[in-house]
Coordinates of C-alpha atoms in Angstrom, one line a residue:
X1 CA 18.8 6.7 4.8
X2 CA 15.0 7.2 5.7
X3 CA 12.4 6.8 3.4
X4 CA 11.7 9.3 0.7
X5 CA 8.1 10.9 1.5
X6 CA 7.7 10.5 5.6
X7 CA 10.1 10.7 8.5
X8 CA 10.7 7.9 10.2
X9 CA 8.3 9.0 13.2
X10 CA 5.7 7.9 11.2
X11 CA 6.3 4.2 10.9
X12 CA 3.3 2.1 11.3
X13 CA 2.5 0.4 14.5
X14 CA 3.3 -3.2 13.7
X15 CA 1.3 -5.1 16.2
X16 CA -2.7 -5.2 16.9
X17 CA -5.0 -5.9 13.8
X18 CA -2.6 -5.2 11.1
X19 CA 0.2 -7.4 12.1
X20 CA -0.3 -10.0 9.6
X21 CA 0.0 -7.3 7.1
X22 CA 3.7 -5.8 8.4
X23 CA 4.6 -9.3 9.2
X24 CA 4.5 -10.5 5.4
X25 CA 5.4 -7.1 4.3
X26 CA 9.0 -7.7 6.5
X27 CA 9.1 -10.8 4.3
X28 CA 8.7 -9.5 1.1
X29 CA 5.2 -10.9 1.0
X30 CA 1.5 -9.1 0.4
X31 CA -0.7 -10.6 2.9
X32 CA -4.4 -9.2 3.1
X33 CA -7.9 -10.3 5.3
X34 CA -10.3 -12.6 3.9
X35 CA -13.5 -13.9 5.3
X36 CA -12.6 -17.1 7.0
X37 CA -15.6 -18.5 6.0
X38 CA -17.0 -17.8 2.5
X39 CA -13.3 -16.1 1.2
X40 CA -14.6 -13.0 0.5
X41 CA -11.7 -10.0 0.6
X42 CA -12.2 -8.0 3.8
X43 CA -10.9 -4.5 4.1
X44 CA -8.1 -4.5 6.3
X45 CA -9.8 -3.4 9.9
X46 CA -13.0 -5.0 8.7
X47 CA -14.5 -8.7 11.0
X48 CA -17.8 -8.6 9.9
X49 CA -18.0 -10.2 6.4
X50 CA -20.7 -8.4 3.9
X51 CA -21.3 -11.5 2.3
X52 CA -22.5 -13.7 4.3
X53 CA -22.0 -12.3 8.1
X54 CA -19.5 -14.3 9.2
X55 CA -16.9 -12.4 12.1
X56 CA -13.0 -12.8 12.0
X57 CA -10.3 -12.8 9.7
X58 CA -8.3 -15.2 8.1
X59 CA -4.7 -13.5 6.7
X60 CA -3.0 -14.9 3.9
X61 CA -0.8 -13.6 0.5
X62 CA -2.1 -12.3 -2.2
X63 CA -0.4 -11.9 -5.5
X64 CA 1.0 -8.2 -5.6
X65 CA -0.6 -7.1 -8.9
X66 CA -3.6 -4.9 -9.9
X67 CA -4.9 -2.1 -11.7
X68 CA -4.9 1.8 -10.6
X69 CA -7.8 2.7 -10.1
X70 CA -7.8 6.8 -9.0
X71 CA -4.5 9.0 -8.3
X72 CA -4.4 11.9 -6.3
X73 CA -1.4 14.4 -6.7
X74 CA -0.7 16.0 -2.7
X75 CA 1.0 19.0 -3.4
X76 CA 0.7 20.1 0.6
X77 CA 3.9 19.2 2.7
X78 CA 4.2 19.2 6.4
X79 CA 8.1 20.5 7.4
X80 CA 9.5 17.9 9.4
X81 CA 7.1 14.9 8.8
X82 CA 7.2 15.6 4.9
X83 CA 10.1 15.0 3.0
X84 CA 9.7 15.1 -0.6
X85 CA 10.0 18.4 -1.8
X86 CA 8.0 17.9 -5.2
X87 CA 4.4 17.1 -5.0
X88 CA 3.6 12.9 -5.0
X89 CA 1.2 11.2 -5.9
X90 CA -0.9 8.8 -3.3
X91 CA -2.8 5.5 -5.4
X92 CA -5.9 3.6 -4.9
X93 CA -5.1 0.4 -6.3
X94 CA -7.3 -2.7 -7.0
X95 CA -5.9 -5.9 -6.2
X96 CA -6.4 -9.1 -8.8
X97 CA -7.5 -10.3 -5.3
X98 CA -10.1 -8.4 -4.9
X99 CA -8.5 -6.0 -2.4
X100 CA -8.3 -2.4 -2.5
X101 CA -5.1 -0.4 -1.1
X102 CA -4.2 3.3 -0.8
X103 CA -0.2 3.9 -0.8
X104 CA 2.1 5.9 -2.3
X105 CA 4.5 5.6 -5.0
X106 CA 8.2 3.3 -4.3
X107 CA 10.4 6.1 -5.2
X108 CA 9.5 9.8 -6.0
X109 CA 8.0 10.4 -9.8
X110 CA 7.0 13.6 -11.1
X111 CA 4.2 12.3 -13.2
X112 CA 1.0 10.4 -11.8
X113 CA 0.1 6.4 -13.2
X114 CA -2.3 6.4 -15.2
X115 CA -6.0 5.3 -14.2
X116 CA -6.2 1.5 -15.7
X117 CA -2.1 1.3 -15.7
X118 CA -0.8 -2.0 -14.4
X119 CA 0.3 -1.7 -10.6
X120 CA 2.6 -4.1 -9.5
X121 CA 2.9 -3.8 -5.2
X122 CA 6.3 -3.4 -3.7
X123 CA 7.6 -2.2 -0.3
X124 CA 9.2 1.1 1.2
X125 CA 10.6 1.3 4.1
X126 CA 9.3 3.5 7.0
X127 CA 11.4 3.8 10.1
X128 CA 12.1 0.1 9.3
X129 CA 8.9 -0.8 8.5
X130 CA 8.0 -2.5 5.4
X131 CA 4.8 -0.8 3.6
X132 CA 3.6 -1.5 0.5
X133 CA 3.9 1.2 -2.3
X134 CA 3.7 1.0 -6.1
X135 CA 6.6 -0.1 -8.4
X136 CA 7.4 2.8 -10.6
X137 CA 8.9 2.5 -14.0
X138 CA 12.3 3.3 -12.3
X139 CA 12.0 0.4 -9.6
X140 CA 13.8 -3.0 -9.7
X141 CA 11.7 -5.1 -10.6
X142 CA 12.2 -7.5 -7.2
X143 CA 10.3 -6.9 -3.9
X144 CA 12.5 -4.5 -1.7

């Protein structure tokens, strides 16, 4: 069975500049960019560090907890790339790491978290791709 929001054509390239991220994610693990020289949390495409200039980035995990921080409800669906049939609900969550992450819920849920709710990271899987997605309510409580 395919995930529940995307088809499976939409699985995330897993090599180039983001391979450290799938490469944890296939493990169960959150791993994120940080500034290899001062530690500052990069975004994840970013190699120039805005605190002190430094280029690169250094991968490594990060605890897979945070806070929401906005929700957006999508009600528009595209047939055939779309699967949910109810509107979801796509998350900006901030990390304890410092790290913010846009994703989607784990499992469908008709009502939105909460701004300042708890977010605890957990993967989907997209055309066998691990991504991270927020652990609803519903959710074991282990890392899919």
């Amino acid at each position: 069975m395919g995930d529940w929001l995307v088809d499976d054509s939409l699985a995330p390239a897993t090599d180039g500049t983001l391979a450290p991220l799938y490469a944890a994610a296939a493990r169960g693990e959150l791993a994120l960019p940080h500034c290899p020289a001062c530690g500052q949390p990069l975004e994840l495409e970013q190699l120039r560090c805005e605190s002190c200039g430094a280029i690169g980035a250094s991968w490594r995990g990060v605890e897979p907890t945070g806070t929401v921080h906005s929700v957006t409800t999508v009600h528009r669906r595209e047939p055939g790339l779309i699967r949910a049939t109810a509107p979801y609900h796509i998350v900006d969550v901030e990390l304890t790491s410092g790290h913010r992450l846009l994703m989607t819920t784990d499992v469908p849920t008709p009502r939105p978290p909460a701004i300042g709710d708890p977010a605890r990271i957990v993967f989907r899987r997209v055309g066998g791709v691990a991504v991270p997605a927020l652990a609803t309510r519903s959710s074991p409580q282990e890392v899919r």
